[in-house]
Tab-separated table of C-alpha atoms and ligand atoms in Angstrom:
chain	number	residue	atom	x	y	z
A	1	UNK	CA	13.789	-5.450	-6.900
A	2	UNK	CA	11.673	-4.612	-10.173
A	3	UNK	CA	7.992	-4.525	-10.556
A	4	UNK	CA	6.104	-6.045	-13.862
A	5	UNK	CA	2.881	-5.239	-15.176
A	6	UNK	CA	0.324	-8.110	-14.968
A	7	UNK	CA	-0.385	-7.491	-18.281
A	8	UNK	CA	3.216	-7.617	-19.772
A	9	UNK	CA	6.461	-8.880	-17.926
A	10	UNK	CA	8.687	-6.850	-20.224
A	11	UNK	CA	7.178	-3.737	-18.702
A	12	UNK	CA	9.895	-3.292	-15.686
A	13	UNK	CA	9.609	-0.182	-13.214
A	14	UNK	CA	11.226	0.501	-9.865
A	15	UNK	CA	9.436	0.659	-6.659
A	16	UNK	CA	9.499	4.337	-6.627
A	17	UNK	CA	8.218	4.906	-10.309
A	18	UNK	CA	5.183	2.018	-9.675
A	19	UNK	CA	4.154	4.131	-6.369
A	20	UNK	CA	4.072	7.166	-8.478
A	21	UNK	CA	2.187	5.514	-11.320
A	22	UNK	CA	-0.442	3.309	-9.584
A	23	UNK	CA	-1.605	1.693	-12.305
A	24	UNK	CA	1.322	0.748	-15.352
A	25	UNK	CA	0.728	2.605	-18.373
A	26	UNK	CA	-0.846	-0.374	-20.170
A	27	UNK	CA	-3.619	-0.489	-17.582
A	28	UNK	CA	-1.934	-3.894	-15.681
A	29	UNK	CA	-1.031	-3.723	-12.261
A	30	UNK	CA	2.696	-4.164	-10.981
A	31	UNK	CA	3.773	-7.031	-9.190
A	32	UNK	CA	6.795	-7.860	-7.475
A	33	UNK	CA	9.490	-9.923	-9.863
A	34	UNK	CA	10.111	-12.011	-7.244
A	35	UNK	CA	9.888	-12.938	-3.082
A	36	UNK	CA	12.497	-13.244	-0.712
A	37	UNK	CA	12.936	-16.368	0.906
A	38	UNK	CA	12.482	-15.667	5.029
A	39	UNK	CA	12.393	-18.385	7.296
A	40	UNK	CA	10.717	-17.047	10.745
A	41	UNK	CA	14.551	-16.895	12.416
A	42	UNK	CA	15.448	-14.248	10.451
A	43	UNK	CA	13.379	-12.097	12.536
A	44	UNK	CA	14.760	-13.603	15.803
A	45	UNK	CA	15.550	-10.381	16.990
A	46	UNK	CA	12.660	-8.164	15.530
A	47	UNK	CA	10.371	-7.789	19.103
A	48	UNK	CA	8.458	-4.754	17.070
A	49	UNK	CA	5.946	-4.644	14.420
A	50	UNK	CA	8.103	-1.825	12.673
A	51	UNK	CA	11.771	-3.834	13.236
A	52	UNK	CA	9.960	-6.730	11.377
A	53	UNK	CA	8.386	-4.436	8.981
A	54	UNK	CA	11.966	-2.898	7.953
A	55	UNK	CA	13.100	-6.486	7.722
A	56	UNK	CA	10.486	-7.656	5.125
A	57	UNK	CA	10.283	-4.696	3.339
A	58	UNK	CA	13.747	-4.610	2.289
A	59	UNK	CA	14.466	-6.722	-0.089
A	60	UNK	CA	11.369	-5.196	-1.639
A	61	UNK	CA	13.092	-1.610	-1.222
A	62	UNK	CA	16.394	-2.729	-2.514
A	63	UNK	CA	17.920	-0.763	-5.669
A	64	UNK	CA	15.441	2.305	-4.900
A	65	UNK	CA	15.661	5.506	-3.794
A	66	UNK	CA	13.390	4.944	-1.047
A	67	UNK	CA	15.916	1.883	0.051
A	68	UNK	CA	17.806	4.639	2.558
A	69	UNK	CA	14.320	6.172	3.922
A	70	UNK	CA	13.192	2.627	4.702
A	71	UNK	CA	13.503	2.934	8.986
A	72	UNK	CA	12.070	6.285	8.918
A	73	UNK	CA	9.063	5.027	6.597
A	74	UNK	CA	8.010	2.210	8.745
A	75	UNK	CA	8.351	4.087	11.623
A	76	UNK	CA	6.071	7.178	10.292
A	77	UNK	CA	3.541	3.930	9.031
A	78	UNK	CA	2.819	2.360	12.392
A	79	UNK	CA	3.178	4.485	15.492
A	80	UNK	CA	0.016	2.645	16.984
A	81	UNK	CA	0.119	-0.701	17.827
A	82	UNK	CA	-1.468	-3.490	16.006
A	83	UNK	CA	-2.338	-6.490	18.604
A	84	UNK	CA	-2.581	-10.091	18.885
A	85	UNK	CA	-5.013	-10.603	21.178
A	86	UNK	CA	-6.132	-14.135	22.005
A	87	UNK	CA	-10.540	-14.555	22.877
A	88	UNK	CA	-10.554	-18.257	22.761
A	89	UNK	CA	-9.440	-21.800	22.019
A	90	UNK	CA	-6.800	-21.610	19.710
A	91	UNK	CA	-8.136	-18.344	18.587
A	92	UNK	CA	-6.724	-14.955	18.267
A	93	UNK	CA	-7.644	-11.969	16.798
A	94	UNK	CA	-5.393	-9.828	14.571
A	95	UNK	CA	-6.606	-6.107	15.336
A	96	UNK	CA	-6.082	-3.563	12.879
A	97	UNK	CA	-7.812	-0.417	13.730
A	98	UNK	CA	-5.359	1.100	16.274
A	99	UNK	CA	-4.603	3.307	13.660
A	100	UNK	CA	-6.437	7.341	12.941
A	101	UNK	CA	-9.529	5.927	11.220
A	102	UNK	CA	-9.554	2.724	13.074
A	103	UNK	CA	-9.647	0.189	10.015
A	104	UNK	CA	-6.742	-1.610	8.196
A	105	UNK	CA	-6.712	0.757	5.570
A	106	UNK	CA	-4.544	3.032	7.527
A	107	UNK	CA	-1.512	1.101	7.320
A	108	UNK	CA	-1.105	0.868	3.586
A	109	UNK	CA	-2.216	4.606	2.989
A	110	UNK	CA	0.097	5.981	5.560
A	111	UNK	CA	2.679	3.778	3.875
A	112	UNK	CA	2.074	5.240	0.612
A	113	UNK	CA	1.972	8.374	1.893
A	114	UNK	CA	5.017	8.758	3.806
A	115	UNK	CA	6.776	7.398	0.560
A	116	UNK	CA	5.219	9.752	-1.504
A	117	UNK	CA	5.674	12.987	0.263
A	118	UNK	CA	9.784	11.447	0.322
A	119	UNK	CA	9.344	11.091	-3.538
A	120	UNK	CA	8.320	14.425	-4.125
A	121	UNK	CA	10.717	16.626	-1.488
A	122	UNK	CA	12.702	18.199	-4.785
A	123	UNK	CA	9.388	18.528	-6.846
A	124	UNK	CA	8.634	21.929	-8.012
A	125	UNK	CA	4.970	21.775	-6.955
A	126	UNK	CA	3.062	19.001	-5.131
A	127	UNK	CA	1.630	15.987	-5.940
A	128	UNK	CA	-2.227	15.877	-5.881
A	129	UNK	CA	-3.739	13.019	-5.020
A	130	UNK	CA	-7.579	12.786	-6.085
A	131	UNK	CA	-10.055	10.409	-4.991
A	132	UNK	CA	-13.425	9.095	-5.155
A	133	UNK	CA	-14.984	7.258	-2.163
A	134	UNK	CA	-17.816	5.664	-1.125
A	135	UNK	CA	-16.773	5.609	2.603
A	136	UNK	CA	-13.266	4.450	4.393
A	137	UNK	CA	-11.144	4.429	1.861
A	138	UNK	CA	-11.466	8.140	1.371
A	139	UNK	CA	-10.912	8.728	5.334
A	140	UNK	CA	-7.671	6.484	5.497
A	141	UNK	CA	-6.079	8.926	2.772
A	142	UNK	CA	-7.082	11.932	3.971
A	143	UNK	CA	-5.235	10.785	7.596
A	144	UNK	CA	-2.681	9.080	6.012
A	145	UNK	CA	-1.622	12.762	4.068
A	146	UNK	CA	-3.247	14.994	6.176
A	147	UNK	CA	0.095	18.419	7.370
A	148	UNK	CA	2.341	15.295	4.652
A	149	UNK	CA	4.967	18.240	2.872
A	150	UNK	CA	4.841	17.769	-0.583
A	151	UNK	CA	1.930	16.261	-0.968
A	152	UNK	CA	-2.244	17.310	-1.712
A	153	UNK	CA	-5.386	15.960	-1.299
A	154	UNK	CA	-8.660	16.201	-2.655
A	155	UNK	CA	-11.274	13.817	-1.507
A	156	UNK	CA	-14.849	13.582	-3.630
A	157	UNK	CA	-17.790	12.045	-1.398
A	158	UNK	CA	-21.546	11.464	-2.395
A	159	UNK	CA	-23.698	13.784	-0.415
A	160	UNK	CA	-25.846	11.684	1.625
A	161	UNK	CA	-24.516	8.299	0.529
A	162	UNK	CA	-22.444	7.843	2.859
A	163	UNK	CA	-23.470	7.080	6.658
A	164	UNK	CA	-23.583	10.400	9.390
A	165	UNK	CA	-20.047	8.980	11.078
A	166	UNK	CA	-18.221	8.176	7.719
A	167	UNK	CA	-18.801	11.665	6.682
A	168	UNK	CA	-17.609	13.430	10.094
A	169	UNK	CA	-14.482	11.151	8.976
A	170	UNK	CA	-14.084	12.433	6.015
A	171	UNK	CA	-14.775	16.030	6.608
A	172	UNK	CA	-12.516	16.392	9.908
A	173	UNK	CA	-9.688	17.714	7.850
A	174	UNK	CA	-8.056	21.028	6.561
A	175	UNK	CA	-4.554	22.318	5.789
A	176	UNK	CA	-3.403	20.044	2.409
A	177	UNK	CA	-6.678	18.110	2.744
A	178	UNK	CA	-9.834	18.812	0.748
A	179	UNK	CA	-12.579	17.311	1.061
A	180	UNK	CA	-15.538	17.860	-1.234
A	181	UNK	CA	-19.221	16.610	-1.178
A	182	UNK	CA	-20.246	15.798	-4.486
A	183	UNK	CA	-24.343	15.239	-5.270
A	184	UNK	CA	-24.539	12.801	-7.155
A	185	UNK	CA	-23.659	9.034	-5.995
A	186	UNK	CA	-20.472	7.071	-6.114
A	187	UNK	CA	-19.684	6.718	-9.704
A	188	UNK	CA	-20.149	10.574	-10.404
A	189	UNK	CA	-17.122	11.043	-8.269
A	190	UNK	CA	-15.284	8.400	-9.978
A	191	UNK	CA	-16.465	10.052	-13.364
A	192	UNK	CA	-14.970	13.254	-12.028
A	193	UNK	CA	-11.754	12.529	-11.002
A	194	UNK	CA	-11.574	10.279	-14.090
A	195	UNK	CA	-12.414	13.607	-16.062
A	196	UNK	CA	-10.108	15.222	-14.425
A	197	UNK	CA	-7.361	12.784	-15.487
A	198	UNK	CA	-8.293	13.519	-18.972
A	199	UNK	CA	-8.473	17.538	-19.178
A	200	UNK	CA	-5.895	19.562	-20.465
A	201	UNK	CA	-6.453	22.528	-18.009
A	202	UNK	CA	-6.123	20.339	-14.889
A	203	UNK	CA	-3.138	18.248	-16.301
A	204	UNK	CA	-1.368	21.764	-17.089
A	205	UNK	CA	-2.020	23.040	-13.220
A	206	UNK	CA	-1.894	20.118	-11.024
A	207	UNK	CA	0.346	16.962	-10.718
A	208	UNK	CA	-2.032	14.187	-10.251
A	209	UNK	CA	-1.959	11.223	-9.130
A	210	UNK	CA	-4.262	8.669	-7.173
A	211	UNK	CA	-3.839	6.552	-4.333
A	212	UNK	CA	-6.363	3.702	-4.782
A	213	UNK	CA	-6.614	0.450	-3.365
A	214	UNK	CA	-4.305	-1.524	-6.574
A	215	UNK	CA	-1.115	0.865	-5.761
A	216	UNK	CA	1.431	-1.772	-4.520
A	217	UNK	CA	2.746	0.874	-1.901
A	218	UNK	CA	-0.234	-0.083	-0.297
A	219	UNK	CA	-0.311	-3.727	-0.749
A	220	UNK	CA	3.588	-4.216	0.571
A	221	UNK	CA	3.052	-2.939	4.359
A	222	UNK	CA	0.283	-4.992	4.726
A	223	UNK	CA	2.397	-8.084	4.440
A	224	UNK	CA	3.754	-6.941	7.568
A	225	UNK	CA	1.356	-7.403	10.013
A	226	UNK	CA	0.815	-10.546	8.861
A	227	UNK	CA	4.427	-11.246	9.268
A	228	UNK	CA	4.452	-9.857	12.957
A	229	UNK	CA	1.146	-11.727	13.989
A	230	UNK	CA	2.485	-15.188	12.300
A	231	UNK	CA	5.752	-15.158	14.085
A	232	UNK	CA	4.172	-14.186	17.482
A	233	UNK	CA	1.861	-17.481	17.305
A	234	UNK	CA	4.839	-18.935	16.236
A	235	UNK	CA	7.329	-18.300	19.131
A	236	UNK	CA	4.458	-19.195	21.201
A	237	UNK	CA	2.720	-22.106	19.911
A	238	UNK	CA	4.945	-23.612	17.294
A	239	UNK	CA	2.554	-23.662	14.402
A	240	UNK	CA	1.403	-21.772	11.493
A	241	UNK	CA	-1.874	-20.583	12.223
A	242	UNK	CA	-5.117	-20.475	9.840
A	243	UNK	CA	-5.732	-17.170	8.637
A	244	UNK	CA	-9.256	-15.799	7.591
A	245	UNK	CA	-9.078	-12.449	5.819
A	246	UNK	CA	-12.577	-10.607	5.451
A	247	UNK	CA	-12.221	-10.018	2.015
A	248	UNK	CA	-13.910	-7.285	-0.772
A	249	UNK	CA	-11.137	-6.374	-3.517
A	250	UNK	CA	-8.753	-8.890	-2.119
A	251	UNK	CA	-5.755	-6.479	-1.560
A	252	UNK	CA	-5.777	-7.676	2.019
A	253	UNK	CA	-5.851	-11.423	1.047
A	254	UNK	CA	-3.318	-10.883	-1.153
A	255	UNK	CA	-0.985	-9.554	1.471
A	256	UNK	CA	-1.230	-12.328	3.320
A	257	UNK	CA	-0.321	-14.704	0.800
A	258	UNK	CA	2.462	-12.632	-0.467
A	259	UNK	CA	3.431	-12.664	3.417
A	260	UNK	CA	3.532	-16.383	3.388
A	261	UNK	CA	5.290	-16.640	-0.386
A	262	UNK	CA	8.293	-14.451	1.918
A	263	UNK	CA	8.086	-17.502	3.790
A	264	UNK	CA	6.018	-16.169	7.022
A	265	UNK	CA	5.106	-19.297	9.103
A	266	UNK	CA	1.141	-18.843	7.813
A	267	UNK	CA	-1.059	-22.034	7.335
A	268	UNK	CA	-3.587	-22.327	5.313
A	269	UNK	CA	-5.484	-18.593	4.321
A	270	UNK	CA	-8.916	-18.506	4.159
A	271	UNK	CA	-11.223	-14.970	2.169
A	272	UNK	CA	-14.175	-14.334	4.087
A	273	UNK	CA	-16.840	-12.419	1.770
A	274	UNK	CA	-19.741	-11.275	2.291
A	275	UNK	CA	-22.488	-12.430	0.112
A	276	UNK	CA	-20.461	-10.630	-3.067
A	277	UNK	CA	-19.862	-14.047	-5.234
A	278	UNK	CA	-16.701	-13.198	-7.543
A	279	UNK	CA	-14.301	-15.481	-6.016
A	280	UNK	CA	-16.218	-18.323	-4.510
A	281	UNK	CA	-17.788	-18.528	-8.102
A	282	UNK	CA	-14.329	-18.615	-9.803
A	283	UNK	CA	-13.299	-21.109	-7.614
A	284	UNK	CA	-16.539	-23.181	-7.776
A	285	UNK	CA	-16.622	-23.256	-11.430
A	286	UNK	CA	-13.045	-22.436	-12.468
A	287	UNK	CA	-14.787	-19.009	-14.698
A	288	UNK	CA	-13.719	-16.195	-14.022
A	289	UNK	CA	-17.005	-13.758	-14.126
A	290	UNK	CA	-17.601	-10.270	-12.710
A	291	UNK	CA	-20.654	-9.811	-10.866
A	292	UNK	CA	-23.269	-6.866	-9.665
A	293	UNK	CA	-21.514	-5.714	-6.651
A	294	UNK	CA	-24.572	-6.550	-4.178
A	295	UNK	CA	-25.250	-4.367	-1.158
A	296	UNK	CA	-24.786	-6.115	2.351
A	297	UNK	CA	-23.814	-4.875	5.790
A	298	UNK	CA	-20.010	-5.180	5.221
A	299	UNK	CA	-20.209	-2.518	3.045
A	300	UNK	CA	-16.828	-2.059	2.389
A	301	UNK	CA	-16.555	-5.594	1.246
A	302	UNK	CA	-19.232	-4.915	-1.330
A	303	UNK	CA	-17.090	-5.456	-4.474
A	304	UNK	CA	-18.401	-7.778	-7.305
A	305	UNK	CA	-15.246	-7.256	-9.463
A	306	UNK	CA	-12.736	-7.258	-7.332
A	307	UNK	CA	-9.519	-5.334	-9.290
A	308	UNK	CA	-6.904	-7.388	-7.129
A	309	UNK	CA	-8.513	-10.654	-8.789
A	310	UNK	CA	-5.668	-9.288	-11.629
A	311	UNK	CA	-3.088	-9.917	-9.245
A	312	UNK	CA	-4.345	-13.647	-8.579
A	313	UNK	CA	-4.842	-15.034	-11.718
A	314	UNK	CA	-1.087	-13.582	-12.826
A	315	UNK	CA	0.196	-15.216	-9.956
A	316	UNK	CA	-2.249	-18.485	-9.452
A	317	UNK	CA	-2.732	-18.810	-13.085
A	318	UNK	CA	-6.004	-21.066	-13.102
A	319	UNK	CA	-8.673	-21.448	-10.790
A	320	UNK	CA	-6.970	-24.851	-9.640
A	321	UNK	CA	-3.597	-23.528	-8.444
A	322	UNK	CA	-5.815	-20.339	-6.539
A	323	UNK	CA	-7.564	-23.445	-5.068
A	324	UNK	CA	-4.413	-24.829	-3.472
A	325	UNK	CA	-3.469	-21.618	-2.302
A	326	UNK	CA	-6.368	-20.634	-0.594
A	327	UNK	CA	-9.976	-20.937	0.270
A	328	UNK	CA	-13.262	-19.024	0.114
A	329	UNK	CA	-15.735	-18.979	1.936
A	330	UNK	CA	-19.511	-16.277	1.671
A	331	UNK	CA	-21.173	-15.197	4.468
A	332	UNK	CA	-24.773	-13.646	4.641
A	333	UNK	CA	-25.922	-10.839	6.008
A	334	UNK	CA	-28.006	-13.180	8.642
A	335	UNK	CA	-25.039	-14.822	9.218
A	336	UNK	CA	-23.068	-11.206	9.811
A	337	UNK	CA	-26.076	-10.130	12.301
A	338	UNK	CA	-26.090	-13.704	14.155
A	339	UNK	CA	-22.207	-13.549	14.982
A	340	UNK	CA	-22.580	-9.630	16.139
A	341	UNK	CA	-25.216	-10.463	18.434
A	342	UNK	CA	-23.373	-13.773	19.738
A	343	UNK	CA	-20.378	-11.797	20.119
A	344	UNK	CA	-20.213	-10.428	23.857
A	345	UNK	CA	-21.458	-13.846	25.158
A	346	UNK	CA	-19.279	-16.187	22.907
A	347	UNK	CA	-15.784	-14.094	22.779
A	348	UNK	CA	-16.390	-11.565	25.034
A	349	UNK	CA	-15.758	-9.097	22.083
A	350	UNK	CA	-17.963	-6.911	19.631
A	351	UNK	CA	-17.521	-7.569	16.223
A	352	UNK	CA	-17.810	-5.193	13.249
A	353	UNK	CA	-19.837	-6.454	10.450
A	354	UNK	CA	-16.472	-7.309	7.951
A	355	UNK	CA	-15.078	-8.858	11.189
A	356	UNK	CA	-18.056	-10.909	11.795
A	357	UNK	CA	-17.381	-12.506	8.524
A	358	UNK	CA	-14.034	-13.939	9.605
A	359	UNK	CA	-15.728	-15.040	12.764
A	360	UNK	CA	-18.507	-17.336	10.736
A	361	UNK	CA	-15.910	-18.673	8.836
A	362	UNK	CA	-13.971	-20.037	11.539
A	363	UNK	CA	-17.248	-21.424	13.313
A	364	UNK	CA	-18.143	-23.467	10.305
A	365	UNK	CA	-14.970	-25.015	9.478
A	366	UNK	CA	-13.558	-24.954	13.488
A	367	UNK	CA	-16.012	-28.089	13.720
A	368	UNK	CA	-14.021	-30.722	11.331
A	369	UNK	CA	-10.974	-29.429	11.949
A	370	UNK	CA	-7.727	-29.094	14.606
A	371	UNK	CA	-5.912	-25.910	14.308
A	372	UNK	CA	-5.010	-22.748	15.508
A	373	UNK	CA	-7.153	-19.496	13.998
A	374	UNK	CA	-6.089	-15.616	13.898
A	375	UNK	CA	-9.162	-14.019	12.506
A	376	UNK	CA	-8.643	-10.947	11.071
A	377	UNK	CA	-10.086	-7.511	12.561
A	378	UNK	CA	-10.447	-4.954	9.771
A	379	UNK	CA	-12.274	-2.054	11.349
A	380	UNK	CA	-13.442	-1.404	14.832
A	381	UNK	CA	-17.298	-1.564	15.367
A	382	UNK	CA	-17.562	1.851	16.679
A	383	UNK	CA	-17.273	2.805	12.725
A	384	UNK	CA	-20.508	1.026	12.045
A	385	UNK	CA	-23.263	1.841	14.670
A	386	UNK	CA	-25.900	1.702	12.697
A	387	UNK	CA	-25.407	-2.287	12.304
A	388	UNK	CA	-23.823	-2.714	15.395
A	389	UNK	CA	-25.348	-1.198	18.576
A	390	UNK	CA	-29.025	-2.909	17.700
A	391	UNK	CA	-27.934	-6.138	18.092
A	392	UNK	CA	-25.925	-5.963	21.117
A	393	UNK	CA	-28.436	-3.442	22.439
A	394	UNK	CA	-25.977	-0.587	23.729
A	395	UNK	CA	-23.645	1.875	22.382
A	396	UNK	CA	-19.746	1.020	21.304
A	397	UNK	CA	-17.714	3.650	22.554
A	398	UNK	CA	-15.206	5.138	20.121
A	399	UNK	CA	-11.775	5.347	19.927
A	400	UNK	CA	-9.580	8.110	21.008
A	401	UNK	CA	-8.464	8.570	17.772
A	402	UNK	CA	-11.509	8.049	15.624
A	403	UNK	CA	-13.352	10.959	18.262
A	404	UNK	CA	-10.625	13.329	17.700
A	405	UNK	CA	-11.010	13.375	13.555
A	406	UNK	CA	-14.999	13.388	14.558
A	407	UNK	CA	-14.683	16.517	16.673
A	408	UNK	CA	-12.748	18.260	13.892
A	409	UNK	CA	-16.012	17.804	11.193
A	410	UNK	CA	-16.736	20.513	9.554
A	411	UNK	CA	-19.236	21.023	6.259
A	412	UNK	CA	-17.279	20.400	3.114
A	413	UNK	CA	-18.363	22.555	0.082
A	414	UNK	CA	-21.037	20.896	-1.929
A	415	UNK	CA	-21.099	20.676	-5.684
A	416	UNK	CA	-22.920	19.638	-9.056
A	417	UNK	CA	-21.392	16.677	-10.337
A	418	UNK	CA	-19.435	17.838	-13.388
A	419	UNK	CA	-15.358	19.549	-13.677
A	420	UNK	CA	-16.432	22.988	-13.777
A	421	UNK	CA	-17.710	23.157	-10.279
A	422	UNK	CA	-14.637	21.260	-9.202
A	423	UNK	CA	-12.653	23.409	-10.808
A	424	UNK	CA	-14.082	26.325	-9.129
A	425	UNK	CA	-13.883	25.352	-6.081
A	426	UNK	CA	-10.311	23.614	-6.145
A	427	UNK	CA	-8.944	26.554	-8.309
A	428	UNK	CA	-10.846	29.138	-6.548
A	429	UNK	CA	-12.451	30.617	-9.818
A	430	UNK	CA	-15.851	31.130	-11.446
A	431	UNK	CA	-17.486	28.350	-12.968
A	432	UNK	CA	-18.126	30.013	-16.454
A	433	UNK	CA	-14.495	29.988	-17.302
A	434	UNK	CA	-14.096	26.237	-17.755
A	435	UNK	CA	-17.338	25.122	-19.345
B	501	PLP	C1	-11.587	-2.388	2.684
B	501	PLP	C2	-12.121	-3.214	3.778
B	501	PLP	C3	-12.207	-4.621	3.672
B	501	PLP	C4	-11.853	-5.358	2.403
B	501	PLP	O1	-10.463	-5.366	2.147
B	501	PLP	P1	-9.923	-5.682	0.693
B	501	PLP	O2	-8.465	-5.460	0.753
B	501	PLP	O3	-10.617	-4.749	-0.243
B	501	PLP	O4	-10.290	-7.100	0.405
B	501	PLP	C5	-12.640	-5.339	4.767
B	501	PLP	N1	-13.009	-4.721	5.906
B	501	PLP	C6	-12.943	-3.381	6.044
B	501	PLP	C7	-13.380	-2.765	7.320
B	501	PLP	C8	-12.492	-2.575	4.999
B	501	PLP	O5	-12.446	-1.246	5.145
């Protein structure tokens, strides 16, 4: 299997080189050439999420060094469970934030970085992997690497834009994990890492590379829970359920489809947003027009250019063929609040706020229609208490997992937003010497 740039088809990489790159050299992102064609018996005997993971995945792998490490890779990407769990009529809920930071995120960046720190074994120095974040991306990497051989991190966070339990997240690491509190807000870190992209001195010391959100490594094992969930309602009900995705920069969407394009018994797929307009405005009007990203209480779905959008159009050329593929449907922060505080009574179940989105969804469209609904669970509520525990008037207790990074929170170094301050404290040297 060969990936293509969205942005030319003659550009052809394998797997391996596209995980290393992230983002093709002409600033497209790769896409598989093709999708196997699975019907759900060819995963008769796959009982476990990371038997039916190898399954799927390999075709994908074929042709690649990483082909041989495939068993071992899905193995080191789940090792928590990710559950089915049915709350009502013709309802389940796909939960996936089992994981160290307790949102989906974790599956694609432990993916990613198993597969890196494999890529880099005979390397004569490690990779680094820089990012900016605004929040849970930043703490899925840093788990997903955190004692990986081979591999670095360094992690850039706005000081005090970021809520008192993201930043214990983000901070509860040490060993090959930086983390660095930048003030300044979001897009200075982005300017610095970008910056640091671009500088001779950094290029010449450190490998670097990033590990954002459009890297297919991250994209590919999220197919996979998909496929698990679909064939579980499958052997039990016989159908192919709905699916409603809470949706921000679409990767997780887009999994999903891809899932069903393997041939995953999936019905129709639904993107919950929040009240971010990018896709139910492209699919209103057929124009495709980036927006403000607008601030709501799913923050994480707060995207008003979504960069997987790049990914839909190459494959779903017009807004008409996206329409047949799926549906869209915004959700307002009332809306968010309403199903939160409903939760315990309706479903027996506390939402989180990009959770809650799903759940709308399904309440407004449940009414015309007969059909069976997994509703996707991106993060567990215990990650937003700020939003959550006033409207169902207690306190969510948190995972085992999310306490134990918690506990290990410790004050990052703080610095001025601009390279020389990075540079002295990554490099360990004075500021002055870089100006
Ligand atoms: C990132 C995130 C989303 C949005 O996923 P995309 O792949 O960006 O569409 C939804 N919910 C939570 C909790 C997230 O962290």
């Amino acid at each position: 299997m060969q990936y293509l740039s969205t942005r030319s088809a003659d550009h052809r990489v394998s797997l391996s080189t596209a995980l290393q790159e992230g983002l093709a050299p002409d600033g497209g992102l790769y896409v598989p050439e093709r999708f196997p064609d699975f019907g759900p018996e060819t995963f008769a005997d796959c009982t476990t999420i990371e038997a039916v993971s190898e399954r799927l995945l390999r075709p994908f792998v074929e042709g690649d060094p990483l082909a041989d490490e495939l068993t071992a890779i899905c193995e080191a990407t789940f090792g928590f469970p990710v559950r089915l769990r049915g709350v009502g009529r013709r309802t389940s809920v796909l939960e996936l934030f089992h994981g160290p930071t307790a949102a989906f995120k974790d599956v694609g960046a432990r993916f990613l970085a198993d597969s890196l720190a494999r890529l880099n074994e005979n390397a004569d120095q490690p990779l680094t992997i820089l990012v900016a974040t605004s929040g849970d991306t930043g703490a899925a990497v840093a788990a997903a690497f955190w004692k990986k051989p081979h591999v670095e991190v360094i992690v850039l966070y706005p000081k005090g834009k970021v809520s008192d339990r993201q930043e214990q997240q983000l901070t509860g690491w040490s060993d090959n994990v930086q983390t660095i509190a930048v003030r300044g807000v979001f897009d200075d870190c982005q300017e610095l890492v970008k910056a640091a992209f671009q500088d001779e001195h950094w290029q010449s010391r450190k490998r670097l590379s990033s590990a954002n959100s459009i890297n297919i490594g991250r994209l590919l094992p999220q197919m996979t829970y998909y496929a698990y969930a679909s064939l579980q309602h499958w052997r039990t009900h016989g159908t192919r359920p709905t699916v409603v995705v809470p949706s921000g920069n679409l990767g997780n969407g887009l999994a999903c489809l891809y899932a069903r394009e393997c041939g995953l018994p999936i019905g129709d797929v639904i993107f919950a947003t929040n009240e971010n307009r990018p896709v139910t405005h492209y699919l209103d009007t057929g124009e495709w027009t980036p927006f403000e990203s607008k601030e709501t209480l799913a923050t994480a779905m707060d995207v008003g250019n979504p960069s997987n959008m790049e990914r839909l159009r190459h494959h779903w050329s017009t807004a008409e063929a996206l329409a047949e593929a799926i549906s869209a449907e915004r959700v307002t922060d009332e809306q968010i609040q309403d199903q939160i505080q409903r939760g315990l009574d309706e479903w027996s179940t506390v939402w989180d706020p990009h959770t809650a989105c799903a759940v709308d969804v399904r309440d407004r469209l449940a009414r015309d229609t007969d059909r069976d609904w997994i509703l996707v669970a991106t993060a567990h509520p215990a990650k937003f208490p700020e939003v959550v525990e006033p409207l169902i008037g207690r306190e969510v207790d948190i995972p085992e997992s999310l306490a134990k990074v918690m506990a290990r929170s410790h004050p990052p170094p703080e610095i001025d937003p601009n390279l020389s301050s990075l540079a002295h404290v990554v490099f360990d040297e004075s500021p002055s010497v870089h100006p």
